[in-house]
PDB file of C-alpha atoms and ligand atoms in Angstrom:
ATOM      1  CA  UNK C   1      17.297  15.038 -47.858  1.00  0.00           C
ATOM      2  CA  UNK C   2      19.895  18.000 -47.755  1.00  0.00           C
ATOM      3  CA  UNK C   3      23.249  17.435 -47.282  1.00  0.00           C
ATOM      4  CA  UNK C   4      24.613  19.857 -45.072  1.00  0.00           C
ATOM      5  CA  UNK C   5      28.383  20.280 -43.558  1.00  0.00           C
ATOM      6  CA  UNK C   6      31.175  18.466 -43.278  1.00  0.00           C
ATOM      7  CA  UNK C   7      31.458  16.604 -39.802  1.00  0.00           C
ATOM      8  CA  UNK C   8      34.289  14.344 -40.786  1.00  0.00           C
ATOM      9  CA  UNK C   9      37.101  13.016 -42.692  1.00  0.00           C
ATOM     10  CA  UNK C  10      39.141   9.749 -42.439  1.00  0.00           C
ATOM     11  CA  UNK C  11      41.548   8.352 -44.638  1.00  0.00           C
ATOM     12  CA  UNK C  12      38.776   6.167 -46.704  1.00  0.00           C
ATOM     13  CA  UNK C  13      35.660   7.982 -46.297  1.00  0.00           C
ATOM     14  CA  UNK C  14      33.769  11.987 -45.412  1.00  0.00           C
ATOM     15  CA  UNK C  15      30.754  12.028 -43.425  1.00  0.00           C
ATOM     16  CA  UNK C  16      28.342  14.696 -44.423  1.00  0.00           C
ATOM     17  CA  UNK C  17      25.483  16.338 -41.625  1.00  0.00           C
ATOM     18  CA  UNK C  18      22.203  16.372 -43.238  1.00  0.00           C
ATOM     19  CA  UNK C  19      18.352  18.482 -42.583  1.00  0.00           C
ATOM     20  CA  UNK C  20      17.856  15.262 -40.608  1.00  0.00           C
ATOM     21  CA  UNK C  21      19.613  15.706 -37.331  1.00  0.00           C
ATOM     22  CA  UNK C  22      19.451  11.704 -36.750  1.00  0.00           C
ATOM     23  CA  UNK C  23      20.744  10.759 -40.211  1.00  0.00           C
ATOM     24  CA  UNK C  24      24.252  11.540 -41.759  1.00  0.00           C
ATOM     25  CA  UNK C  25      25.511  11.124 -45.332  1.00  0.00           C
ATOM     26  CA  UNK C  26      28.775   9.160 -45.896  1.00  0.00           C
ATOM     27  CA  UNK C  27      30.753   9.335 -49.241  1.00  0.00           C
ATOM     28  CA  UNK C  28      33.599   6.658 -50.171  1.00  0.00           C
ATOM     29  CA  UNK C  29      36.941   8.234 -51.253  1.00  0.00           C
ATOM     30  CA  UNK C  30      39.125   6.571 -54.150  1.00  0.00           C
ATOM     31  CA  UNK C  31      41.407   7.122 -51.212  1.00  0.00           C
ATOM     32  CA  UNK C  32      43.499   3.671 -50.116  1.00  0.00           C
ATOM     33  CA  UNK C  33      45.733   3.647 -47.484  1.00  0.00           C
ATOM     34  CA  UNK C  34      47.100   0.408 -45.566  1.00  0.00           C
ATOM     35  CA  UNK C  35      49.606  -0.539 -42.935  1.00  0.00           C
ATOM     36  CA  UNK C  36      48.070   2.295 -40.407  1.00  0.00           C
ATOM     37  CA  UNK C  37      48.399   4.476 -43.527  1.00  0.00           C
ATOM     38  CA  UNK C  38      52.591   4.340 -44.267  1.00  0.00           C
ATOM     39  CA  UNK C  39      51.351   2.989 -47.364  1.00  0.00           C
ATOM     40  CA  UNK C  40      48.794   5.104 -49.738  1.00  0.00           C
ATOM     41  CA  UNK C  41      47.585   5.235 -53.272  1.00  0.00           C
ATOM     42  CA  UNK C  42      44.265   5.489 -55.250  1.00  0.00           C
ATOM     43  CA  UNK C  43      42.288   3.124 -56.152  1.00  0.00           C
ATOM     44  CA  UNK C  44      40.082   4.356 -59.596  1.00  0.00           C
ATOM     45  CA  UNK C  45      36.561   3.915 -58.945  1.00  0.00           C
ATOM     46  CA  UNK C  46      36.923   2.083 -55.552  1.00  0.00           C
ATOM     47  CA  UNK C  47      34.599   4.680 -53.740  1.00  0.00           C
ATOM     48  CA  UNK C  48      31.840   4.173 -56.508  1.00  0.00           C
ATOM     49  CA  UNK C  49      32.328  -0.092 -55.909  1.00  0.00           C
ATOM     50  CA  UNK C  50      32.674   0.150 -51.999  1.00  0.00           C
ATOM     51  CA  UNK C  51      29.520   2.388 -51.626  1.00  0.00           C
ATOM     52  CA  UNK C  52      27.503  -0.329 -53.887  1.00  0.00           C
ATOM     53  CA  UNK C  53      29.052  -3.157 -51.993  1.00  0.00           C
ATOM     54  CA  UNK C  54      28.764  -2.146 -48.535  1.00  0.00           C
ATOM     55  CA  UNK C  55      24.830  -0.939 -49.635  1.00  0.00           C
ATOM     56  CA  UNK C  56      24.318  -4.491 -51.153  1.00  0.00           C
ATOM     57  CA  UNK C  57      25.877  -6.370 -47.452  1.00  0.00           C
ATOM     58  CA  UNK C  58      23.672  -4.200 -45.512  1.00  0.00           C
ATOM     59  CA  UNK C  59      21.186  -4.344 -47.080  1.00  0.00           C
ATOM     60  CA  UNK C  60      21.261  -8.659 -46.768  1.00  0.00           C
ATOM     61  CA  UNK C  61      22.151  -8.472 -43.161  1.00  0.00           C
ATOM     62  CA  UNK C  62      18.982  -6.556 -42.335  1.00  0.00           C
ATOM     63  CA  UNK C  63      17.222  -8.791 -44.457  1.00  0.00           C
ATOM     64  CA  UNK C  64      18.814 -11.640 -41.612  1.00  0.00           C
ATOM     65  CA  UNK C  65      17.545  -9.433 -38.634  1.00  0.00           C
ATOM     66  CA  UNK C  66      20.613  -7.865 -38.356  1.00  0.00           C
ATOM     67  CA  UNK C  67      20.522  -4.043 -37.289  1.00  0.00           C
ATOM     68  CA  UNK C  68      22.928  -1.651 -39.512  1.00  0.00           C
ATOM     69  CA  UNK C  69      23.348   2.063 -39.690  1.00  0.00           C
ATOM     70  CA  UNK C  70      22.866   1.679 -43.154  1.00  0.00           C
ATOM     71  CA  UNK C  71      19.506   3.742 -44.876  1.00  0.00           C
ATOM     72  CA  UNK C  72      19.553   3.813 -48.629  1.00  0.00           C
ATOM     73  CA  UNK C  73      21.959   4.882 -51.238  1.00  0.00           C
ATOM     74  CA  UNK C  74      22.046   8.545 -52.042  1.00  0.00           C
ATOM     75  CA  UNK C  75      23.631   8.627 -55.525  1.00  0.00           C
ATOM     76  CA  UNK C  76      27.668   6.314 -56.947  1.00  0.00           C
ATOM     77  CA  UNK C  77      29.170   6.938 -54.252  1.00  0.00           C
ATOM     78  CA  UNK C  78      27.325   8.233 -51.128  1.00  0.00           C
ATOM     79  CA  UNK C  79      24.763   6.101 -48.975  1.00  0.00           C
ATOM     80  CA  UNK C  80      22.352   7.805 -46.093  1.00  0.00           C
ATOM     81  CA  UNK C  81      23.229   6.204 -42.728  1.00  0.00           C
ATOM     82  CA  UNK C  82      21.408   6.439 -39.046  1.00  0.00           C
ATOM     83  CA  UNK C  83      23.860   8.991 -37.048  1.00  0.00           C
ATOM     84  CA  UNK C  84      25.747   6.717 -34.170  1.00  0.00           C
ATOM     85  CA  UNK C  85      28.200   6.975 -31.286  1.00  0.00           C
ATOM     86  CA  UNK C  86      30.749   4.919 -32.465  1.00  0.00           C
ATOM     87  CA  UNK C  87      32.676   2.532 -29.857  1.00  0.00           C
ATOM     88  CA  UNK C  88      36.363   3.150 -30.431  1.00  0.00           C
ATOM     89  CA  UNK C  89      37.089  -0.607 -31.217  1.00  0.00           C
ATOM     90  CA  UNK C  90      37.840  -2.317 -34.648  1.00  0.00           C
ATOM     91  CA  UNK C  91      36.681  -5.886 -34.452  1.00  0.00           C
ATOM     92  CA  UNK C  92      38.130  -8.320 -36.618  1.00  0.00           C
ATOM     93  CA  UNK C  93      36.634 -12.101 -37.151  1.00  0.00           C
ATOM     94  CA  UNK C  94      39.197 -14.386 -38.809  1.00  0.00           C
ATOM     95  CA  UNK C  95      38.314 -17.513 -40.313  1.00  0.00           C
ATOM     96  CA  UNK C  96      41.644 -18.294 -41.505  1.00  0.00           C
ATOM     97  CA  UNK C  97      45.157 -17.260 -41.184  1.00  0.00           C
ATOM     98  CA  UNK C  98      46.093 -14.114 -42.929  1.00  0.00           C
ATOM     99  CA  UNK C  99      47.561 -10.756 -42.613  1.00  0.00           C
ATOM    100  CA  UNK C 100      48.697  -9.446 -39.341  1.00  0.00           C
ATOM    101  CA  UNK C 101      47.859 -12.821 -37.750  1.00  0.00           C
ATOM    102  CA  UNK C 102      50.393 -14.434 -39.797  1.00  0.00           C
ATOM    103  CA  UNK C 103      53.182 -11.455 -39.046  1.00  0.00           C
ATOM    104  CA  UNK C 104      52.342 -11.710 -35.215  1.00  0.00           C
ATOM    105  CA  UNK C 105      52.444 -15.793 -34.509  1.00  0.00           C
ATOM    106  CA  UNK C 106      54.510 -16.395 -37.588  1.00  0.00           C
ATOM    107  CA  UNK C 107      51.647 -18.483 -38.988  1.00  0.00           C
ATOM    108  CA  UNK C 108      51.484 -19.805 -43.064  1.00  0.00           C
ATOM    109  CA  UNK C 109      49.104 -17.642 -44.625  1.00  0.00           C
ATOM    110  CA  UNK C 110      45.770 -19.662 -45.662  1.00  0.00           C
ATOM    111  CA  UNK C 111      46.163 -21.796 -42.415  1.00  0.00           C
ATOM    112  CA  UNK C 112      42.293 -23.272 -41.475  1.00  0.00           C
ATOM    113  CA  UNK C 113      41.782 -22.176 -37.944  1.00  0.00           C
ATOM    114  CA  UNK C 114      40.138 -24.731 -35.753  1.00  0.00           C
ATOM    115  CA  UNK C 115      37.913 -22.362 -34.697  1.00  0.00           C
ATOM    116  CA  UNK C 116      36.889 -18.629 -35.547  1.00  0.00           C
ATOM    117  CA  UNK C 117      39.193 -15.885 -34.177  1.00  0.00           C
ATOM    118  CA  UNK C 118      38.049 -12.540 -32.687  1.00  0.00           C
ATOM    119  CA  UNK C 119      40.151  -9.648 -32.461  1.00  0.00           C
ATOM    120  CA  UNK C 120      39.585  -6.491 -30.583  1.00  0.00           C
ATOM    121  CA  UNK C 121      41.611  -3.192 -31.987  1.00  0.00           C
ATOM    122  CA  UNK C 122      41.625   0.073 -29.886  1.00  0.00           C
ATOM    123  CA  UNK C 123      40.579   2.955 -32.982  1.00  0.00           C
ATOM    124  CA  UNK C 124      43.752   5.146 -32.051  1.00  0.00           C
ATOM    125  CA  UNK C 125      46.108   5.813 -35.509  1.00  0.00           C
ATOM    126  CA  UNK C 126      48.958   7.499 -32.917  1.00  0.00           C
ATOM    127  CA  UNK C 127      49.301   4.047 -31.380  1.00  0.00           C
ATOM    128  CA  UNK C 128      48.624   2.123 -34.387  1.00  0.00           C
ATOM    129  CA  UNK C 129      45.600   0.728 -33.562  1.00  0.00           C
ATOM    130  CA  UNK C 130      46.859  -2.079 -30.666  1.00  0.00           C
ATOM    131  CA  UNK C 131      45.147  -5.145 -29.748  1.00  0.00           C
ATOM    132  CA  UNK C 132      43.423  -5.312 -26.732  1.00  0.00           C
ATOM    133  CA  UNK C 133      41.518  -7.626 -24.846  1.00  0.00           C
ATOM    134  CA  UNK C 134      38.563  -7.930 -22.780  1.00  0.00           C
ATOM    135  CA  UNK C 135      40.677  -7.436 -19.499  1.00  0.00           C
ATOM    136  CA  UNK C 136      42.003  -3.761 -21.023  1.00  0.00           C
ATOM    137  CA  UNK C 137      38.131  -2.632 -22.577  1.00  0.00           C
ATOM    138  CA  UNK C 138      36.999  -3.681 -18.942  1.00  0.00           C
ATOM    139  CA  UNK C 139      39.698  -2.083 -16.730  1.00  0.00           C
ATOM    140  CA  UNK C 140      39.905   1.516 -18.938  1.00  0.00           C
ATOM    141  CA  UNK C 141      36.035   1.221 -19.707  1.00  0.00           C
ATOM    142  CA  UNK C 142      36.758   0.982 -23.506  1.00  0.00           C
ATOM    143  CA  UNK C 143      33.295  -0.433 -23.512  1.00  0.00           C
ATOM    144  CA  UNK C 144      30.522  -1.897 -21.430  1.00  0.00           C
ATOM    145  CA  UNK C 145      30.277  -5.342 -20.511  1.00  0.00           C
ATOM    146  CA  UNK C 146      26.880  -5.206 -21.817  1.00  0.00           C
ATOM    147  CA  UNK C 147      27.757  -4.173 -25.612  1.00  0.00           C
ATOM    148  CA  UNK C 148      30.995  -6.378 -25.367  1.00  0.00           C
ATOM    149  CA  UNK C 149      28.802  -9.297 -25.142  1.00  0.00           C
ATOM    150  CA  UNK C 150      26.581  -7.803 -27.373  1.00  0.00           C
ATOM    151  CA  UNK C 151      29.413  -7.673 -30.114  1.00  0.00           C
ATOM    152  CA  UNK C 152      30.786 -11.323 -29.749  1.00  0.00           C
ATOM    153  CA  UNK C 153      27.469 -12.255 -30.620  1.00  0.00           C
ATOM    154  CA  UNK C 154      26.818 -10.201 -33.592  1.00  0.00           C
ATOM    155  CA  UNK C 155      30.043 -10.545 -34.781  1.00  0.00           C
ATOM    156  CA  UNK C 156      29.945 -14.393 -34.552  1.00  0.00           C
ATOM    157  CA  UNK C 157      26.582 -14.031 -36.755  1.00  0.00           C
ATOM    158  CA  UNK C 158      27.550 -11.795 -38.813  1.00  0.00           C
ATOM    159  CA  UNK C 159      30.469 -14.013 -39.636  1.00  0.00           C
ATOM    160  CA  UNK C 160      27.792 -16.928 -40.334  1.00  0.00           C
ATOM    161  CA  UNK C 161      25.484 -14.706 -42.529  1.00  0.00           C
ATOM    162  CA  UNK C 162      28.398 -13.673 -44.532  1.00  0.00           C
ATOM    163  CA  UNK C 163      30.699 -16.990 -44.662  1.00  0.00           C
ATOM    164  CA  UNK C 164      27.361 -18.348 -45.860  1.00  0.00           C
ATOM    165  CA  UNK C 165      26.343 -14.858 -48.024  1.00  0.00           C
ATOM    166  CA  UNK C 166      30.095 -15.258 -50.073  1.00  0.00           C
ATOM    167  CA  UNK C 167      29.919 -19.015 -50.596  1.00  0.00           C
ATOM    168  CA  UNK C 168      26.837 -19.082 -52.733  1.00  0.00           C
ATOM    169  CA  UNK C 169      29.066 -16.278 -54.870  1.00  0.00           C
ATOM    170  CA  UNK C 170      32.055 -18.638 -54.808  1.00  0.00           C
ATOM    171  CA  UNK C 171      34.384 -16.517 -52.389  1.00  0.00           C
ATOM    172  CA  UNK C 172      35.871 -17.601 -49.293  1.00  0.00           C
ATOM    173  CA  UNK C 173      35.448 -14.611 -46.159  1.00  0.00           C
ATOM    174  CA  UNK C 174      38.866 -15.140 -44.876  1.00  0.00           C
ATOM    175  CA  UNK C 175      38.658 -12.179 -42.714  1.00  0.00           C
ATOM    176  CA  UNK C 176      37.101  -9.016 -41.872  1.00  0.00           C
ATOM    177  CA  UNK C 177      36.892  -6.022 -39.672  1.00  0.00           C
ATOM    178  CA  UNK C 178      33.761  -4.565 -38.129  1.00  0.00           C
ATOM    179  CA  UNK C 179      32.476  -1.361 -36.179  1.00  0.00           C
ATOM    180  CA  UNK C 180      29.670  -0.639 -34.169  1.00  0.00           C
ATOM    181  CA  UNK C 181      27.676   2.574 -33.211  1.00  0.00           C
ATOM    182  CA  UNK C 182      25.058   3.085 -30.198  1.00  0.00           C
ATOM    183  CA  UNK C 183      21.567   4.519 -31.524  1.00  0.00           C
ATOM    184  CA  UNK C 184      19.241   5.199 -29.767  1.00  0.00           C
ATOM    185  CA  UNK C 185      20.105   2.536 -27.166  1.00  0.00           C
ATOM    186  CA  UNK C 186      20.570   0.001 -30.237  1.00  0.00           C
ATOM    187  CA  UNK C 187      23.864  -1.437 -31.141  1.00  0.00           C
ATOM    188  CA  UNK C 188      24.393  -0.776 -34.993  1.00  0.00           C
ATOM    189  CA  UNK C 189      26.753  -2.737 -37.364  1.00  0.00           C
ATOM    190  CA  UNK C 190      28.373   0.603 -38.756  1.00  0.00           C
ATOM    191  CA  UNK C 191      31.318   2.326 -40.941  1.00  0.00           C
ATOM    192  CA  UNK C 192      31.567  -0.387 -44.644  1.00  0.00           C
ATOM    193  CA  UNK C 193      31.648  -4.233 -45.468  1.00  0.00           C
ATOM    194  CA  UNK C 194      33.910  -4.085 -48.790  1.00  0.00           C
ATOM    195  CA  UNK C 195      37.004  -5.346 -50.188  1.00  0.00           C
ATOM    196  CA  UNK C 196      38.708  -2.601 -47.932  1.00  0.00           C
ATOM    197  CA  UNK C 197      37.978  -4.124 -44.599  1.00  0.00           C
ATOM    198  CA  UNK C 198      37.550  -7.753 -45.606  1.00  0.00           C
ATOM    199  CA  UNK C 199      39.489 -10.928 -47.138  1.00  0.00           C
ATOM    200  CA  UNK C 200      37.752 -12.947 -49.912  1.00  0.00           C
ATOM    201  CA  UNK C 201      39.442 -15.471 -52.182  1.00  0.00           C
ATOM    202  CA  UNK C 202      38.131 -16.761 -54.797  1.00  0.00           C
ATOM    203  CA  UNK C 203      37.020 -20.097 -53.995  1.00  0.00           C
ATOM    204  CA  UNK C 204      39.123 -22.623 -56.206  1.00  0.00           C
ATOM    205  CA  UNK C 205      41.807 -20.657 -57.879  1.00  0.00           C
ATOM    206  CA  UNK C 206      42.667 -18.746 -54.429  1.00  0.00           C
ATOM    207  CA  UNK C 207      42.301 -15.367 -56.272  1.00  0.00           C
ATOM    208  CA  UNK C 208      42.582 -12.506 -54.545  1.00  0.00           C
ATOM    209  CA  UNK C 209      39.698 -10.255 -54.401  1.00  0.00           C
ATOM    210  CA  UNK C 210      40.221  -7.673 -52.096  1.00  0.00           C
ATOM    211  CA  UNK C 211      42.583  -4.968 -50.733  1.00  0.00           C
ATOM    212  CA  UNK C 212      45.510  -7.304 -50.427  1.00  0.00           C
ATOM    213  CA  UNK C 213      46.023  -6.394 -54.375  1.00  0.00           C
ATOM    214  CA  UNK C 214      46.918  -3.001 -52.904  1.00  0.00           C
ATOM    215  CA  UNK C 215      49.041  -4.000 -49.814  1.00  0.00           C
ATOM    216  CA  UNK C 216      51.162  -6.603 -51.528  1.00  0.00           C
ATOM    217  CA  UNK C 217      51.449  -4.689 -55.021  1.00  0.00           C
ATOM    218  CA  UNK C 218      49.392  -7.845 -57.093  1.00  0.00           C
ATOM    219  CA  UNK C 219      47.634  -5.866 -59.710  1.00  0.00           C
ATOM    220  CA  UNK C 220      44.337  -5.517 -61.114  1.00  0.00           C
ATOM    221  CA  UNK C 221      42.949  -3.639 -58.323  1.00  0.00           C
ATOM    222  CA  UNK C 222      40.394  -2.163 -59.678  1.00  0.00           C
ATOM    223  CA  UNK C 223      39.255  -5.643 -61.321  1.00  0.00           C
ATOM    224  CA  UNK C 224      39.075  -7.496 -58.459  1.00  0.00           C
ATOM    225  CA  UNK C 225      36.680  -4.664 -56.824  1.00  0.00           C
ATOM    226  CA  UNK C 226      34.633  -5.075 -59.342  1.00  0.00           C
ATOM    227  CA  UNK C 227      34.594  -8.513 -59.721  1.00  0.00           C
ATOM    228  CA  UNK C 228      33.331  -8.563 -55.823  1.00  0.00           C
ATOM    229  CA  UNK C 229      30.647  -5.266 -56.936  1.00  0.00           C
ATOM    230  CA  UNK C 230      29.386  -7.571 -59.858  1.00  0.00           C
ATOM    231  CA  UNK C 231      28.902 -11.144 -57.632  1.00  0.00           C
ATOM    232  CA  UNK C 232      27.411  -9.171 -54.724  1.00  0.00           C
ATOM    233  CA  UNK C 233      24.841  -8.007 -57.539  1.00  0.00           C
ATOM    234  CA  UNK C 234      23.481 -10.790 -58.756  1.00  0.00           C
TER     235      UNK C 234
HETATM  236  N1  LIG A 301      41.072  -4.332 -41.444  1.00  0.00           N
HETATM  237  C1  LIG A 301      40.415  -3.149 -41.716  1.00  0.00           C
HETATM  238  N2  LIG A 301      40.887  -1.992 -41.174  1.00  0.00           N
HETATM  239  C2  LIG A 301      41.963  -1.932 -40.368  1.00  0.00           C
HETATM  240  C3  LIG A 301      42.633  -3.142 -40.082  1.00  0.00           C
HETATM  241  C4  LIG A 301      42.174  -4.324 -40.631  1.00  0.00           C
HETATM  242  O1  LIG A 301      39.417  -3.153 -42.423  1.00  0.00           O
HETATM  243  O2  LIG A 301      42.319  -0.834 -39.896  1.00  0.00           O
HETATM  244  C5  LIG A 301      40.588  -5.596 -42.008  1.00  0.00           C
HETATM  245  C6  LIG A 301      41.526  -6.123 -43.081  1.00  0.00           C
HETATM  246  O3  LIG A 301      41.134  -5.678 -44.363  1.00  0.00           O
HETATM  247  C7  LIG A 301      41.367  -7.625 -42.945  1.00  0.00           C
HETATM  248  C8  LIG A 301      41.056  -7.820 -41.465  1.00  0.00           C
HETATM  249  O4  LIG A 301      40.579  -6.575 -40.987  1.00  0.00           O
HETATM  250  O5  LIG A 301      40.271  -8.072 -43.712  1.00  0.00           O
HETATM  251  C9  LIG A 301      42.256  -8.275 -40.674  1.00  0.00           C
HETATM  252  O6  LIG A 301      43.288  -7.367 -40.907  1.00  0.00           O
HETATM  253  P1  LIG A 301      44.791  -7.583 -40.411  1.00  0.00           P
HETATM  254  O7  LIG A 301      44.857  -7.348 -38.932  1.00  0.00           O
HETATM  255  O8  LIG A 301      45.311  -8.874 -40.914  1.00  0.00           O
HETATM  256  O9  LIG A 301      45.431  -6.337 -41.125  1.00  0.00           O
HETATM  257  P2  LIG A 301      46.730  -6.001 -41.973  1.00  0.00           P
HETATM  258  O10 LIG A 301      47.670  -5.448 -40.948  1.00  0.00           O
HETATM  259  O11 LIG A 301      47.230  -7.225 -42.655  1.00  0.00           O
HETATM  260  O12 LIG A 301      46.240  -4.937 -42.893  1.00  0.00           O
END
């Protein structure tokens, strides 16, 4: 496999063209950036642990029938991935109350949620990525009706797998964000599953063990990422 030109770069990650016209290579910055980016840093090694993370999750959900544009890993910090047409939507599954949640409703952070929340952000930095709802993705075709349903329903097992996935490693999945891609007709679970785009606590002592270290200045970053890289690897 070849790794040919530049197609891309966000704030967290570069996606690469390959020889393969239907597969792309995508390498994790150290790059950290929260709070739609007004707050950024760099994270030592966090490109090296997210790559290995997000390769290990995949890697499980296919293993549950789950569909992911993941392929292999390439080399520390760059894994081969199917190329997609990625829907414009961030969806986030809460579990409990955290974050934004708890900044919007004025919520206690930690709250149990009677049930599992799901959250639908447009992908547009300029307006800060707003909430929408299945009225707006209808009304300015955001998305089909087809692949919205589609999503509920892998999100909501996807939040199963994992819930269950993080238990066994004695973390709670508090929250988390996913994106999807259309392949080749196929919806794929896309973009990374790390400590940047989810929530875990440690089950127990409440720890911390994900980008919140960053966003509210707690410390030990870097072990916390790894802490995550070395229970996903057992
Ligand atoms: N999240 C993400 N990317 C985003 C926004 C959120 O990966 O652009 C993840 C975030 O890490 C958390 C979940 O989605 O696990 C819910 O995030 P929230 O809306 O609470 O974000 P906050 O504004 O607190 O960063």
């Amino acid at each position: 496999m070849k790794k040919a030109e530049k197609i891309y770069e966000g704030k967290g990650k570069i996606l690469y063209a390959t020889d393969d016209p239907d597969l792309l290579i995508q390498y994790f910055k150290d790059d950290t950036t929260c709070f739609n980016a007004a707050k950024r840093g760099v994270i030592e090694k966090k490109g090296i642990m997210n790559n290995k993370i997000s390769a290990k999750i995949f890697e499980y959900l296919e293993t549950m029938g789950v569909s992911t544009h993941y392929v292999q890993l390439v080399n520390e910090r760059e894994m081969l991935i199917r190329k997609a047409e990625m829907l414009p939507l961030e969806i986030v599954v809460r579990n409990r109350a955290a974050g934004s949640l708890c900044r919007n409703l004025g919520v206690p952070e930690g709250l149990a949620l009677e049930c599992s929340i799901l959250e639908y952000c447009l992908k547009n930095d300029r307006l800060n990525d707003p909430l929408v709802n299945n009225d707006h993705i209808r009304a300015l075709k955001i998305a089909s009706e087809k692949d919205m349903e589609a999503i509920k329903e892998l999100a909501l097992l996807i939040n199963h797998l994992l819930t269950k996935f993080f238990l066994r490693l004695n973390v709670e999945l508090i929250d988390f964000k996913l994106e999807f891609g259309q392949c080749k007709g196929k919806l794929l679970l896309a973009d990374e599953i790390s400590p940047d785009t989810c929530r875990l606590w440690e089950v127990g002592t409440g720890a911390r063990l994900d980008k919140d270290r960053f966003r509210q200045d707690l410390g030990h970053i870097e072990e916390a990422y790894q802490e995550v890289l070395s229970r996903v690897s057992r």
